[in-house]
Amino acid sequence: MLPGFGLTLGYTVLYLSLIVLLPLAALLARSAAIGWSEFWAAATSPRVLASYRLTFGASLAAAAVNSVFGFITAWVLVRYQFPGKRAVDALVDLPFALPTAVSGIALTTVYSQSGWIGRWLEPLGVKAAFSPLGVTLALTFIGLPFVVRTLQPALADLDAELEEAAASLGASRWKTFTRVLLPPLWPPLLTGFSLAFARAIGEYGSVVFISGNLPMRTEITSLLIISKLEQYDYAGAAAIAVVMLVVSFLLLLLINLTQWWSIRRCQGGFAG
Amino acid sequence: MSIQVTHVSKSFGGFQALRDVSLEVGEGELLALLGPSGSGKTTLLRIIAGLEQPDPAPDVDVRFNGQSVAHRAVGGRNVGFVFQHYALFRHMTVFENVAFGLRVRRRRERPSRQEIADRVRRLLALVQLEAFERRYPSQLSGGQRQRVALARALATEPRILLLDEPFGALDAKVRQELRRWLRRLHDELHVTSLFVTHDQEEALEVADRIIVMNAGRIEQDGAPEDLFNNPRTEFVMRFLGAINLFHGRVENGGVRVGPMLLPQVDCALPEGQAARAFVRPYDLAVDRRKNGAAAMPAKVTRVQVTGPVVRVELEAAAGDVIWADLPHAQYRDLRLNVGEQVYVSPRNARVFAGDYRP
Amino acid sequence: MTEMVVPKAARPRPRVRGAAEEPAWVRWSLIAACILFMAAFLVIPLAAVFTEALRKGVQAYLASFTEPDALSALRLTLLVAAIAVPLNLVFGLAASWALAKFEFRGRSILITLIDLPFAVSPVIAGLIYVLLFGMQGWLGPWLAEHDIRIIFAVPGIVLATLFVTFPFVARELIPLMQEQGTEDEVAALTLGASGWQTFRRVTLPNVRWALLYGVILCNARAMGEFGAVSVVSGHIRGHTNTLPLHVEILYNEYNFVAAFATASLLTLLALVTLVLKAIVERRARAVACGEERPR
C-alpha cells in the first residue's frame, strides 16, 4: 500500500471544509434563521420571480442554441478538414479563458445599436443589447465550450466501422446518421446541454453589461442578489441564493446521473 | 455471383497497399485472402465491397457477374460485410441489429413487419442465437457477437459475403469452433464468400481456394493442398508452415550446403549461384549413420516430447539451429540423447535463389 | 471478355462517395455554419476589444496603463493569483493522491464535492464570504473588535478567488492519476524509494502535462474572476480593485478607451492561456503516443 493516505486525505477534507463547505453552511444557516414565511416572501417577490423567468428562460434558450451549433462545431472539428481548423478548435475555449467582464463589454459593444453586428440587426427591428435577447446572447457565449467539449471525445470514439456497416446494409447517409450515429451521442449532448445551462443560470459578469439591468425586464437573478446586498438586505440575498443553489445542485445531480446512465449503457462493450 | 477484379492499385499517402492486383472468384466459392498484416488483403476486400475506391487507372474495374460495379457505392452493391470487431450497433438489441438492413429500406422495398420478424428469427436460428434476440451486444460473448454480425450481414440476402478477419479477435478455442461452423454454413447457403485472414491454418482448413498476398501483390493462388505442397515462391514457403533454412551454392545440378549435397534441384540455376534450400521439419530425417551425400552432422541440443510429434532441436556444424519433427514411435526406436552427434538428411527440399524481400 | 469491357471502364467516372462521407454541399454548409457561429460569438467580440482600445491611437492606449489606479489593480491581480494558484496547486496534488491512488468509502462523494464550486454561481461564492465575515455575518463582530478586515479588503478577494479556482488542478489530475493506477508507485517502493521520492520521481513526471494545464486554467480564472470578487471587494479604487473590476469602473464611467485597453491586457492573458493549452495538449498527446509505441 502506498504511503501518505492519512495526510493527504486529511488535508483535502480540511481545506475543502474551510474554503467550500463552511461558507456554504453559513449561507444555509443564514437563510434558515430568517423563518419560512419571510424566506418565501423574499424568494418569490414579483421582481425576483421576473428575474427567475428571465434567467431560466434565457439560459434554456442559450443552452438550446449551443446544443445545435455546438453539435455542428464538434462534428465539423472531428470529421472534416478545412483551413483554419486548428485555430477554430483552440478558440472554442475562449469563453473559459476570457474574464467575464471582458466578454461582457465586448459583446455589448458588438451587439449595441451602433455595434458591428447590432447595426445590421437594428433595421430588422431586432434590439439585441439591453434586452432579453442580449442576455441570451451573452449566455450563449459563456456556454459555448461545454457542448463542443463534451461531444468531441464521444464523436471521435465512434467507430468508423459502424457507419460502414450501416452503409453496407443499404442505409442512406441520413438514416445512418439518425439511427446509428445519433443514439450514442444523446447522453453526451444532454450532459453538454446541462453543463451549459448550469453555467448560464449562475453567470454574472458577461451579462450585466449587455442586459441593461431594468428591474422586472432585463434583471438577472445574480444581479438581483448583488442589489440586495448593496441595500444591506442580507436575508433577502441569502434566500434567493439558496434557491439558485438548490437548482444548481439538482442540475449537478442530473448531470452525474446522465453520465452514470451512459456508462451503464456501454458497460461490457469490450468484454469477451 | 462471380467476382472479377482487374488491375486494382491503391495507395494511402506514400504507402502502396495494392499493386496492380487482378483476381477472379467463381460462383459459390469460399476463398481465403491470406497474408501478413500490411499485405493489402483487407484493402482488396474493402475495394470489392465499395468501402474504398481503387486508384484511377485506365483498365481498373470491379465486376460482379461480368457487370461493372465500380461506380456504385457500398450500399448499391448488395454485399454482406462482416467486420473484424463486429461493428454491432450497441444501442440496438440483437433483433434490431439483424433487422437493421431491412428496416432502412425505402418504404416500397421494405418487407412488412411480420416478414422482417420472420426473416430475422430464421437467421437467428441459423446462427443458433434464437434465445438472445432481446439482448444487447454488450451482453454477448465475442463468438456470439460475431455470429450476430454474420446474421445481420445475411439479412439483406447479399449475393456476396465478405468477411474481414472474422475470427481475429476471438480466443483459440472459439475460433476453432467458428471455423468449422462457417464452413458448414457456406456449404448450406452457397453464397460466394471471401474472407481475409493472417492465420494460415485457418485458411487451409476453411477455404476452397487460397490467395496468398504479400506487399500489395498476389504471390500465389490455388487450392490449399496445392499451395502447401508446391509453394511457388520463397514467401509462400515461409508463410505456410515451419521451415528449416540452409544457405548453399549450386553444384553439379544440386545444392551444396557445407558437407551436404542436396540432389535434384527443381529449378534450373547456374553453377555456383548462391541458393537457399528450405526443408519442412517433418521432411528432415535423423539418423545415427550417414546415409549418402545428402546428409550433414548435427548435435542434439534439446528434445520436446509433448505434442503430436517429437520436436528435436539440433545444432549443425556451422552453428545453424535446425529442428526436426519425428513421429513418437521413431523417436523411441532411436533413443536420442541430448549432446549426441547424429546425421540429418532432408527427404524433400525446395530451393530458391535471388534476393528475398519478405 | 476483358477486351470488351476496357473501353467502358476507361471512361472517366464520377467519384464514388465513401461510406462515411456526406455530400460535399452538406459538408461545406456545416463548416460554414460553424465558422459563422464562431465569428459572431468569438472572433468579432475579440476584434472589438482591440479596435476599441486603439480607437484614439497608440498613445492613448499606452497612457491607460500608466495611471496609478491601473497599476495598483495590476499589482493586486498578480498578488491574488500568486497566493491562490500555489494554494490550490498543493490542494490539487494532495486531493488527487488521496482520491486517485486509494479506494475508500465516500470517495465519489468527495470527488463530487470538489466540483461543487463549478456549480455555484460566482455571485453566490462572494456572498457566502460576506455572510461569514461581513459586519452582519457570523464572525463579523469578532473580527471588527480585533480590527481585522476581510470583506472589502484583500483577504476577502483572495478567499473568493480560492473558492472559484478551487477545483481546476484537482480535476485535471484525478482522472489521469486514476487511469495510471498504482503499479509504478508500488514498483518504486519495492525498489527502496521513500514515499516522497516516489511521488517526486515517479508520480509527478507522469502527470506533469496535466498538472501544468490545470495550473494554467487556475491562473487564468484567478486573474480574470469578476463576479465573486466584485461582491467582496467593495470597489475601493487603488486598494481593492483587481483588473476586471477596474475594467468595469472605467466602462461605467464611459472611459471606453481605458476600459478596453485594460480589457485587452486580460484578453492577451486569455489568448496566451489558449496557446499554452494547445501546446500542452499536443505534448501530452505526443507523450501518450510515445509510450504506446513498442520500443
Tab-separated table of C-alpha atoms in Angstrom, chain A residues 159 161-162 164-172 175-176 179-180 183-184 265-272, chain B residues 46 51 74-75 79 81 83-85 87-92 100-101 103-105 138 141-142 145 152 156:
chain	number	residue	atom	x	y	z
A	159	ASP	CA	-16.049	3.569	-34.696
A	161	GLU	CA	-16.834	0.570	-38.923
A	162	LEU	CA	-20.324	1.328	-37.580
A	164	GLU	CA	-19.515	1.336	-42.947
A	165	ALA	CA	-21.645	-1.482	-41.581
A	166	ALA	CA	-24.782	0.656	-41.886
A	167	ALA	CA	-23.846	1.686	-45.438
A	168	SER	CA	-23.101	-1.906	-46.449
A	169	LEU	CA	-26.581	-2.848	-45.174
A	170	GLY	CA	-28.059	-0.274	-47.548
A	171	ALA	CA	-28.788	2.591	-45.131
A	172	SER	CA	-28.715	6.078	-46.649
A	175	LYS	CA	-30.593	7.088	-41.887
A	176	THR	CA	-27.088	6.142	-40.829
A	179	ARG	CA	-30.260	5.624	-36.402
A	180	VAL	CA	-26.620	4.681	-35.892
A	183	PRO	CA	-28.349	7.476	-30.489
A	184	PRO	CA	-24.989	7.018	-28.733
A	265	ARG	CA	-25.362	1.516	-21.248
A	266	CYS	CA	-21.955	0.924	-22.726
A	267	GLN	CA	-20.689	-1.289	-19.929
A	268	GLY	CA	-19.108	-4.501	-21.076
A	269	GLY	CA	-18.861	-3.151	-24.603
A	270	PHE	CA	-15.369	-4.536	-24.940
A	271	ALA	CA	-15.578	-7.595	-22.754
A	272	GLY	CA	-15.187	-11.161	-24.046
B	46	ARG	CA	-12.820	-3.258	-48.907
B	51	LEU	CA	-15.785	0.802	-48.870
B	74	VAL	CA	-21.222	0.201	-50.989
B	75	GLY	CA	-24.975	0.338	-50.379
B	79	VAL	CA	-22.690	-7.334	-50.482
B	81	PHE	CA	-19.670	-7.308	-44.943
B	83	PHE	CA	-16.114	-6.576	-39.701
B	84	GLN	CA	-13.230	-7.752	-37.600
B	85	HIS	CA	-14.559	-6.050	-34.480
B	87	ALA	CA	-19.333	-3.284	-35.622
B	88	LEU	CA	-22.590	-4.132	-33.909
B	89	PHE	CA	-24.843	-1.201	-33.026
B	90	ARG	CA	-24.545	-1.036	-29.259
B	91	HIS	CA	-27.826	0.735	-28.648
B	92	MET	CA	-29.829	-1.908	-30.535
B	100	PHE	CA	-31.486	-3.017	-39.459
B	101	GLY	CA	-30.723	-3.680	-43.130
B	103	ARG	CA	-35.831	-1.584	-41.783
B	104	VAL	CA	-33.774	1.109	-43.507
B	105	ARG	CA	-35.050	0.185	-46.942
B	138	SER	CA	-22.602	-5.887	-24.573
B	141	SER	CA	-19.614	-13.197	-25.760
B	142	GLY	CA	-17.218	-12.486	-28.600
B	145	ARG	CA	-21.334	-11.177	-31.332
B	152	ARG	CA	-27.010	-9.107	-39.818
B	156	THR	CA	-30.370	-8.405	-46.779
